[in-house]
Tab-separated table of C-alpha atoms and ligand atoms in Angstrom:
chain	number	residue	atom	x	y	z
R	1415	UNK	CA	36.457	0.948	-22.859
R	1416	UNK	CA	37.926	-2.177	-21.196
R	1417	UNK	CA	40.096	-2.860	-18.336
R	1418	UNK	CA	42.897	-2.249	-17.768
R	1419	UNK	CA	42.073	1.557	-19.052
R	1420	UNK	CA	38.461	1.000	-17.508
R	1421	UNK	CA	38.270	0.264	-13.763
R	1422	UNK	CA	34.919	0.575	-11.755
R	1423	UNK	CA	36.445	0.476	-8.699
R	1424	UNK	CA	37.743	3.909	-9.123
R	1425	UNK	CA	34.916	5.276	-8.624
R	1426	UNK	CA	33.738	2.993	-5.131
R	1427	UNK	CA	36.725	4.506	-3.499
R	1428	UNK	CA	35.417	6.640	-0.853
R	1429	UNK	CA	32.069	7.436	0.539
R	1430	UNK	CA	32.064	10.857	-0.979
R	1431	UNK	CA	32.482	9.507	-4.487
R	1432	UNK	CA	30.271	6.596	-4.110
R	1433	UNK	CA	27.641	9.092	-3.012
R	1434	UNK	CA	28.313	11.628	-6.269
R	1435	UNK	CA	27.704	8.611	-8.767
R	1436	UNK	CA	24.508	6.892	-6.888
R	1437	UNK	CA	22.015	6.473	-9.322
R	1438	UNK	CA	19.136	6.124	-7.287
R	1439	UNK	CA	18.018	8.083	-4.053
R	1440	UNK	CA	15.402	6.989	-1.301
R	1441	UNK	CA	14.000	9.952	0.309
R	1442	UNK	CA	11.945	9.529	3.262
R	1443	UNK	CA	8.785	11.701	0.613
R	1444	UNK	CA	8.583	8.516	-1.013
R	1445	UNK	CA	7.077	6.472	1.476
R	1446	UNK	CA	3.570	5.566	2.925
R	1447	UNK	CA	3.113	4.292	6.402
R	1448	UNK	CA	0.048	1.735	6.563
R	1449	UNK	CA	-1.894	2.370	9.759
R	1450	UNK	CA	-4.588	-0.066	11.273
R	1451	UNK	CA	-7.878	1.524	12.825
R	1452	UNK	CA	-10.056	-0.450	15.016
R	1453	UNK	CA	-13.598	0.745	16.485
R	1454	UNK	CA	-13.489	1.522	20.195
R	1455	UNK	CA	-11.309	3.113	22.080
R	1456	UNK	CA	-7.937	3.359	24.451
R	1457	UNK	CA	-7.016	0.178	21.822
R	1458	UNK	CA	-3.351	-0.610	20.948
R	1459	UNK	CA	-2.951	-4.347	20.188
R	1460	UNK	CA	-0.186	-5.456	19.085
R	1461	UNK	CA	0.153	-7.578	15.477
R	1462	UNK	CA	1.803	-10.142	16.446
R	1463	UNK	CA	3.433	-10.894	13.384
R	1464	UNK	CA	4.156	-7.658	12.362
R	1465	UNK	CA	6.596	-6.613	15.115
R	1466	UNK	CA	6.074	-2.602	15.984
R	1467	UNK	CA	2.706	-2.939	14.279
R	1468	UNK	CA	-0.951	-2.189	16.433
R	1469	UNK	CA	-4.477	-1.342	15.819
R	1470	UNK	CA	-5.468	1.422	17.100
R	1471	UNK	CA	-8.227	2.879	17.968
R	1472	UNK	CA	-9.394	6.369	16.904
R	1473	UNK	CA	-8.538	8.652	19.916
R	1474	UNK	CA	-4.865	7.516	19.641
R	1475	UNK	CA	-4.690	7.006	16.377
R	1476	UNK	CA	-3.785	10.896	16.099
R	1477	UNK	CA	-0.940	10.639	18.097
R	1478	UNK	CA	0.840	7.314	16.222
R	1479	UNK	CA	0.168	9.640	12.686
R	1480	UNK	CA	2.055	12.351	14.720
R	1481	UNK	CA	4.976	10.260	15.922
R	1482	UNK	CA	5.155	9.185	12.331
R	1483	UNK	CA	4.865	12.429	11.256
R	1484	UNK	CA	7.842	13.928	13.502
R	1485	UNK	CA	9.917	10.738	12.281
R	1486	UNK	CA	9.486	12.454	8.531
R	1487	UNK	CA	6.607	9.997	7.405
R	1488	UNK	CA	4.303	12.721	4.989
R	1489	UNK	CA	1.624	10.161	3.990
R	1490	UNK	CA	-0.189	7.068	5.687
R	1491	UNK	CA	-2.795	4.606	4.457
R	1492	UNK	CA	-5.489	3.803	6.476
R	1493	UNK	CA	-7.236	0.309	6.749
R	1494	UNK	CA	-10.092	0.000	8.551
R	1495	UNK	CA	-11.532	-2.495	11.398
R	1496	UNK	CA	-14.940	-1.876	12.052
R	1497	UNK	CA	-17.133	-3.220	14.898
R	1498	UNK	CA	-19.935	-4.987	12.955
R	1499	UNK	CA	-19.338	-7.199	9.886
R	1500	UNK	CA	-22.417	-8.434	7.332
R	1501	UNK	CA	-22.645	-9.909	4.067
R	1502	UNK	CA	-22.453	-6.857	2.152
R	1503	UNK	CA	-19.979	-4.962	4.325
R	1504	UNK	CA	-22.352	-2.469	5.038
R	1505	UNK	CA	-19.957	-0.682	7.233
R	1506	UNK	CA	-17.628	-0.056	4.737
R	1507	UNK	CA	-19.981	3.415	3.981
R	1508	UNK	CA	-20.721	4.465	7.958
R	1509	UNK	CA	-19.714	8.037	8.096
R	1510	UNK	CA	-19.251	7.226	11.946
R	1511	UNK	CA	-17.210	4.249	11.244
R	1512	UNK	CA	-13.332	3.955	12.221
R	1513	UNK	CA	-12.071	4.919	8.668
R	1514	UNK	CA	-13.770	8.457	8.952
R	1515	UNK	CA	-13.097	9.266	12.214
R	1516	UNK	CA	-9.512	8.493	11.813
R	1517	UNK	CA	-9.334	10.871	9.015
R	1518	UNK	CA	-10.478	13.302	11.347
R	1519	UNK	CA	-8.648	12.647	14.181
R	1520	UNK	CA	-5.078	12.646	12.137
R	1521	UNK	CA	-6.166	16.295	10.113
R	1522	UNK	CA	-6.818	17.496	13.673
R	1523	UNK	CA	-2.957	16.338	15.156
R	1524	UNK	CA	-1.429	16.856	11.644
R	1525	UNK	CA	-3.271	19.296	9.321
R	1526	UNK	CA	-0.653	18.739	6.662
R	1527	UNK	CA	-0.492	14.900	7.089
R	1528	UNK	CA	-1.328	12.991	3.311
R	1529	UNK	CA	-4.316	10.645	4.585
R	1530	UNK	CA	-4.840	8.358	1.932
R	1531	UNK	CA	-7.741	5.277	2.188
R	1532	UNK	CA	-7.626	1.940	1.589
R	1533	UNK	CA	-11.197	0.945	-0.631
R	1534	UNK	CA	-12.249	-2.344	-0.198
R	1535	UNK	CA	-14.794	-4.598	1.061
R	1536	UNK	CA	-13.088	-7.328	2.481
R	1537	UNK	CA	-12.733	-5.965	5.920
R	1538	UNK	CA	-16.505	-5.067	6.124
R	1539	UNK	CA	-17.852	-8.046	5.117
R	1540	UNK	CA	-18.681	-11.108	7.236
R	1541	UNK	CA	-17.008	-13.698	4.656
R	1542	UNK	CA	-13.807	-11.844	4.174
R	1543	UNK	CA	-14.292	-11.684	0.364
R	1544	UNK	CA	-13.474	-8.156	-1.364
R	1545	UNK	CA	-16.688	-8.144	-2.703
R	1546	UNK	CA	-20.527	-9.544	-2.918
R	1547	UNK	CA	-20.878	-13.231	-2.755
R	1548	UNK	CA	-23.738	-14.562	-4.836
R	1549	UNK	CA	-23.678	-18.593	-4.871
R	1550	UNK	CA	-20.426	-18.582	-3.820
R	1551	UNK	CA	-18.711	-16.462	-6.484
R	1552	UNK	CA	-17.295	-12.564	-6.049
R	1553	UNK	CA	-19.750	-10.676	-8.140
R	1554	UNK	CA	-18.517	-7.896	-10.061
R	1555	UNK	CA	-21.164	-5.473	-11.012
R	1556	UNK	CA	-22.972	-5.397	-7.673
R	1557	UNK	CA	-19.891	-4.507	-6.232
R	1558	UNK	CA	-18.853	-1.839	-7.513
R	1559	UNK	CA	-21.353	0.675	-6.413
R	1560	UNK	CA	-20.677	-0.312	-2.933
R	1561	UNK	CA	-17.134	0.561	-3.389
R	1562	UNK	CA	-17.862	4.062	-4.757
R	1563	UNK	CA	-19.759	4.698	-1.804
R	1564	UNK	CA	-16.889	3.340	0.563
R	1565	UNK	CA	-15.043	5.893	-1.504
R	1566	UNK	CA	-17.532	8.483	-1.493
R	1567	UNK	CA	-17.698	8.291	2.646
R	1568	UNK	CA	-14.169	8.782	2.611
R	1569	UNK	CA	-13.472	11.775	0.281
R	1570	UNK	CA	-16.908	13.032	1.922
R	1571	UNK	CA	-14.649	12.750	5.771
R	1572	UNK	CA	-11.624	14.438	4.531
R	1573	UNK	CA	-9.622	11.963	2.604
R	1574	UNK	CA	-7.088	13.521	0.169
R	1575	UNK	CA	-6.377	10.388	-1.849
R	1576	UNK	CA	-8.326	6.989	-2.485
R	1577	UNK	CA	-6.165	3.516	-2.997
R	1578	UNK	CA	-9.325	0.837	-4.520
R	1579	UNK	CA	-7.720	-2.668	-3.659
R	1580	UNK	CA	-10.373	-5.045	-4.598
R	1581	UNK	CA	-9.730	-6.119	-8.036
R	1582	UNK	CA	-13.238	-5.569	-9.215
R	1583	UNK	CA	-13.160	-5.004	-13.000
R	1584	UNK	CA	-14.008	-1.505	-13.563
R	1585	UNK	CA	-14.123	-0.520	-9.735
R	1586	UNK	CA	-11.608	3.113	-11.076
R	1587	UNK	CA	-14.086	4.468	-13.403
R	1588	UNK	CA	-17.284	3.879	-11.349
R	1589	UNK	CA	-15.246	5.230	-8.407
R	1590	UNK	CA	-13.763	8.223	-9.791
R	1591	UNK	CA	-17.361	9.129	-11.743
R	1592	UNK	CA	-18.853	9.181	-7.733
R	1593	UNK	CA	-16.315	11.092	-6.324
R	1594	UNK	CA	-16.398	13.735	-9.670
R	1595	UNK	CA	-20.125	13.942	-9.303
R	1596	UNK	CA	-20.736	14.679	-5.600
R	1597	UNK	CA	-17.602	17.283	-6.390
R	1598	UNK	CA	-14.649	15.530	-5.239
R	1599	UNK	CA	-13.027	15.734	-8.895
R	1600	UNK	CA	-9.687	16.919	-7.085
R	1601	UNK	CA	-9.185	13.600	-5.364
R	1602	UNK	CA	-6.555	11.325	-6.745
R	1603	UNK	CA	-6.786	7.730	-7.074
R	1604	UNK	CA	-3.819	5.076	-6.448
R	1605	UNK	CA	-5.112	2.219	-8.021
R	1606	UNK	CA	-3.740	-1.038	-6.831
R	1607	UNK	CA	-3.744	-1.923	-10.683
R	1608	UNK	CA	-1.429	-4.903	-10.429
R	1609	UNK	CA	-2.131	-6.655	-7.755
R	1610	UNK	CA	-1.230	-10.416	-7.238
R	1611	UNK	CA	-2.813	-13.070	-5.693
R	1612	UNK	CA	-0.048	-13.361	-3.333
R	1613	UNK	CA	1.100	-15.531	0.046
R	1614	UNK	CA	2.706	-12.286	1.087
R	1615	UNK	CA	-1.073	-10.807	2.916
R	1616	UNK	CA	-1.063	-13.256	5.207
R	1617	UNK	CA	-0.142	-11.067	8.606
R	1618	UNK	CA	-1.766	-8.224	6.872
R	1619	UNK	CA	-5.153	-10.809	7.134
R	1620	UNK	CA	-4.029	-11.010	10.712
R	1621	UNK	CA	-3.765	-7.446	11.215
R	1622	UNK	CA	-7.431	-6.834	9.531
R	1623	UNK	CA	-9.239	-10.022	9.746
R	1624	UNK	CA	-10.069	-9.925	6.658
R	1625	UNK	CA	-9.063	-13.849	5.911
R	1626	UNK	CA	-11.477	-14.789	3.200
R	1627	UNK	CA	-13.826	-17.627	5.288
R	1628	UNK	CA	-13.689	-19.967	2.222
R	1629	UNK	CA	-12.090	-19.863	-0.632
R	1630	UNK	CA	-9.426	-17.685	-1.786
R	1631	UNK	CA	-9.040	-14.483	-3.834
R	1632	UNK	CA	-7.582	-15.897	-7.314
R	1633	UNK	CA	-11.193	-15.016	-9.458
R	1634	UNK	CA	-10.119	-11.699	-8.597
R	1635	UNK	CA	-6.947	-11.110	-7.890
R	1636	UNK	CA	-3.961	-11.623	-10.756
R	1637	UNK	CA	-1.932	-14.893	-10.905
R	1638	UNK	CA	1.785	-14.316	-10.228
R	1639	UNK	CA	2.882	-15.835	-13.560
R	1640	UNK	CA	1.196	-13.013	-15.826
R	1641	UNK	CA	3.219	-9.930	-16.390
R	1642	UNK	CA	1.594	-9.176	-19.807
R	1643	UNK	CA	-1.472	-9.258	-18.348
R	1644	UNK	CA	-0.286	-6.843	-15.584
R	1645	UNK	CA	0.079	-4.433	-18.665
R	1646	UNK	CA	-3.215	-4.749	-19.485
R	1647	UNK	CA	-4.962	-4.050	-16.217
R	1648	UNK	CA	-2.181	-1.091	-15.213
R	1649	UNK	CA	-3.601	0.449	-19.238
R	1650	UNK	CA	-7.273	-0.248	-18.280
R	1651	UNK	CA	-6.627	1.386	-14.846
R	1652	UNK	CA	-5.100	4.419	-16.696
R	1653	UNK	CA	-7.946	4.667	-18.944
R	1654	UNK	CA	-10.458	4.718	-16.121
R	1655	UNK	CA	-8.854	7.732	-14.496
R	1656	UNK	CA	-6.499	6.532	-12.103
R	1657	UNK	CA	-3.652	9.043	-11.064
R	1658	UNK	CA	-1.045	6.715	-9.850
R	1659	UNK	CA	-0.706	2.876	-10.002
R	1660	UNK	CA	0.515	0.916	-7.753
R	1661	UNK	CA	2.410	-2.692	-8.039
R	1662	UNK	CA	1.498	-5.117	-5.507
R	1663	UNK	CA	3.635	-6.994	-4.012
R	1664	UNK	CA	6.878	-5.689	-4.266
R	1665	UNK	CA	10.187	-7.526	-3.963
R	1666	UNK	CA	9.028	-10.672	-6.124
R	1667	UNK	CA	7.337	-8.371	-8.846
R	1668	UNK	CA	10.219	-5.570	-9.217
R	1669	UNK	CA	10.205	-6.728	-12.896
R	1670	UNK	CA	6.671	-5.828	-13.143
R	1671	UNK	CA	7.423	-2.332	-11.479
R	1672	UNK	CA	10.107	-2.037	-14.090
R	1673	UNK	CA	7.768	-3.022	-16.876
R	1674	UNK	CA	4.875	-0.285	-15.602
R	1675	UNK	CA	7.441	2.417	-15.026
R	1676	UNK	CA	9.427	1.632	-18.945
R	1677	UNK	CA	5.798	1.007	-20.831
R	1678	UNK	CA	2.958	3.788	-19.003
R	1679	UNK	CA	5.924	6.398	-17.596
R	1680	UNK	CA	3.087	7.077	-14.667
R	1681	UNK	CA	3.612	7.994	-11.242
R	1682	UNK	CA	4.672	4.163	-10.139
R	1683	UNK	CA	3.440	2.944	-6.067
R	1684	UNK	CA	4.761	-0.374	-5.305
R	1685	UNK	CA	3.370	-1.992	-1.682
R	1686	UNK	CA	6.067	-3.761	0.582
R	1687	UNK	CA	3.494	-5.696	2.113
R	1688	UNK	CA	3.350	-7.558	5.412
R	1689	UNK	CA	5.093	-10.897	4.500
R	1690	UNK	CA	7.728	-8.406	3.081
R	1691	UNK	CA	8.294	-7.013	5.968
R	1692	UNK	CA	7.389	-10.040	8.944
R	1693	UNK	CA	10.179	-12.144	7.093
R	1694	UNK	CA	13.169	-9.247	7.581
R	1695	UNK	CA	11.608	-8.888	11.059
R	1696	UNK	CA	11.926	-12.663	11.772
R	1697	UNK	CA	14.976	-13.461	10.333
R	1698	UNK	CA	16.838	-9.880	12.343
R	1699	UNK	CA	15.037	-10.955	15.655
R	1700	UNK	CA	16.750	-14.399	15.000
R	1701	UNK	CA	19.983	-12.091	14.283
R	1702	UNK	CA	20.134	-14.061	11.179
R	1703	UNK	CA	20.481	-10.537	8.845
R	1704	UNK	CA	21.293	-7.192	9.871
R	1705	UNK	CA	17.522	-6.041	10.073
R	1706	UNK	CA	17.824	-2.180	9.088
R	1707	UNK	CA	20.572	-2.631	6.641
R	1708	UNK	CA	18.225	-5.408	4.893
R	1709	UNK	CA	15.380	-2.795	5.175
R	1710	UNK	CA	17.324	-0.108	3.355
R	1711	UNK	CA	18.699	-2.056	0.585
R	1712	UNK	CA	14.655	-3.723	-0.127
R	1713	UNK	CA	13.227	0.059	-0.546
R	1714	UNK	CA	16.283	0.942	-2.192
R	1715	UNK	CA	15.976	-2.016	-4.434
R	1716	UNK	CA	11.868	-1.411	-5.249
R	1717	UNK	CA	13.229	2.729	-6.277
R	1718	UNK	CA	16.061	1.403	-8.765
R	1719	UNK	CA	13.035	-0.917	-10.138
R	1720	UNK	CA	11.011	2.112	-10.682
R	1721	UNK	CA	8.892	3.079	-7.948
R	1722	UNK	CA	8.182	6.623	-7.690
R	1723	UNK	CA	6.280	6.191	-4.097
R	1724	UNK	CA	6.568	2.808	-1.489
R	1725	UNK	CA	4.089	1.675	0.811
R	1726	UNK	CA	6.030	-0.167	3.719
R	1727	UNK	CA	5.638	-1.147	7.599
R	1728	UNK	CA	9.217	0.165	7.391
R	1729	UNK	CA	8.232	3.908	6.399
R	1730	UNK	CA	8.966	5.697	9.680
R	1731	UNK	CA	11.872	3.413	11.022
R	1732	UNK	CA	13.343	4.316	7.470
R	1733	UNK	CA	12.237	7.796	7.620
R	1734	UNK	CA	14.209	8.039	10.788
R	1735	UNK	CA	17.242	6.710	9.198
R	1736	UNK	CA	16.754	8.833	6.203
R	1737	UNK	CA	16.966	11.645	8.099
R	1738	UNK	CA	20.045	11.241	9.556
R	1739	UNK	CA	21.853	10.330	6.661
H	883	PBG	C1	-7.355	-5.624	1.030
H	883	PBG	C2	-5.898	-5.451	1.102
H	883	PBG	C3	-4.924	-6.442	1.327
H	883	PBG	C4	-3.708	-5.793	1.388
H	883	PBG	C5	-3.955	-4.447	1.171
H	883	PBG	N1	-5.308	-4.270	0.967
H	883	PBG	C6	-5.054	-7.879	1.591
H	883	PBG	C7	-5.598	-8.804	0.602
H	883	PBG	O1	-5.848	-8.478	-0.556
H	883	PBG	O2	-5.815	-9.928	1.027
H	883	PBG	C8	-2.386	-6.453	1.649
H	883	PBG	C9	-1.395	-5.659	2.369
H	883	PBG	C10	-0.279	-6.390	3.003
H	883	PBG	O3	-0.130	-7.632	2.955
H	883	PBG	O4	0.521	-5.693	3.621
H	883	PBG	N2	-7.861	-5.938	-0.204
H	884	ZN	ZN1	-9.999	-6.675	-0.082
């Protein structure tokens, strides 16, 4: 049909129309509030780059899940900050270390609260790298068990999902055979299957000092030209047991989203990460853009692509708005 029988615009006329013919819906179950934990306590500091962002400490990080909570936010991700740092990132499996106890402490404020756990070394160890230097180089192997025991101290604390972000080749089955043999086989795992080596971490790196001390993380992490290759890790991912999988960054990979949702038709995580979110922070402070209406169309945008679930710094402000609407 062409114009003049066809006319789009008949069906933009009012709100009430325009809302009967959206294709795509953000609900405020979709989305995944990332939450810092430091060791110590009566700690709030501020991100600076990441503008309504802290770490917390473990006594109140109960009561930020529970304002998030109350806001409509059903799930959070926690990353941790621990107190002491070594070349193995030993801390990463402390049962008394800020990961565990936040677990805790949120299950107590919010029983029904979706605590999921970020897995990875890089904010344990004393060189930043998400895994086990030897001369210099990320090794693989040896990594891997360390990670299933970072995961195994988590499921073992209460977690009820675990998110590996590390890269490691082969880090989901090793992972999920831990967790299924010390009789965790009902925890899912979110792997971050696609996961770029992206300029986009850097307030995150801020936020969990995790900055690799030399180097970067491109032996591990993917190059943002591959998408076929994207394919190939999201189908070894699958094959390794992993539940959902997540596309990471967003906004400058929604054609790999697309891709993951059209060729695996899995549950689909994308992460809005930090640069994502510090750049529509910067330029609404500057009153350059209209900050939440920016916000809204992004996670609307990352849906359409094919998202089932979004991890964003923008879950509860959204969630608030969601809720109203
Ligand atoms: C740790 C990890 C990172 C992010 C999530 N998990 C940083 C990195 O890989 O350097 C990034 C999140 C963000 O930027 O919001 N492996
Ligand atoms: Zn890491």
């Amino acid at each position: 049909m062409n114009f003049p029988q066809y006319r789009p615009r008949r069906l933009r006329k009012s709100a009430i129309i325009r809302k009967m013919v959206r294709e795509t819906e953000l609900s405020a179950s979709d989305l995944i509030l990332p939450l810092f934990v430091i060791h110590g306590s009566a700690v709030r500091n501020p991100i600076t780059s990441m503008p309504g962002h802290y770490q917390y400490s473990v006594d109140l990080i109960g009561k930020e899940a529970k304002e998030a909570w109350e806001a409509g936010v059903s799930a959070v991700i926690l990353f941790g900050i621990p107190a002491e740092k070594d070349e193995i990132g030993k801390s990463a499996f402390d049962s008394e270390g800020p990961v565990p106890l936040a677990i805790k402490a949120i299950k107590e404020s919010i029983p029904e609260m979706l605590v999921i756990t970020d897995v990875c070394m890089c904010e344990y160890t004393s060189h930043g790298h998400c895994g086990v230097l030897h001369n210099g180089y990320v090794d693989n192997d040896s990594t891997l068990e360390l990670l299933g025991r970072e995961a195994l101290t988590h499921a073992e604390a209460g977690a009820d999902m675990i998110a590996p972000s590390d890269m490691m080749d082969g880090r989901v089955g090793m992972i999920r055979k831990i967790l299924d043999r010390n009789g965790y086989s009902e925890v899912p795992i979110m792997s971050y299957a696609a996961k770029y080596s992206s300029a986009y971490y850097g307030p995150f790196r801020d936020a969990a000092g995790s900055t690799p001390e030399s180097g970067d993380r491109k032996s591990y992490q993917m190059d943002p030209a591959n998408s076929n290759e994207a394919m190939r890790e999201v189908a070894l991912d699958i094959g390794e047991g992993a539940d959902i999988v997540m596309v990471k960054p967003a906004l400058p990979y929604l054609d790999i989203i697309r891709r993951v949702k059209d060729e695996f038709d899995y549950p689909v995580a994308a992460y809005n990460v930090s640069g994502e979110y510090s750049m529509v922070k910067a330029a609404a402070e500057k009153g350059w853009i209209d900050g939440e209406a920016v916000m809204m169309e992004t996670l609307l945008s990352i849906k359409r692509a094919g998202a089932d679930i979004i991890i964003t710094y923008f879950a509860k402000e959204a969630a608030k708005l969601l809720k109203g609407s």
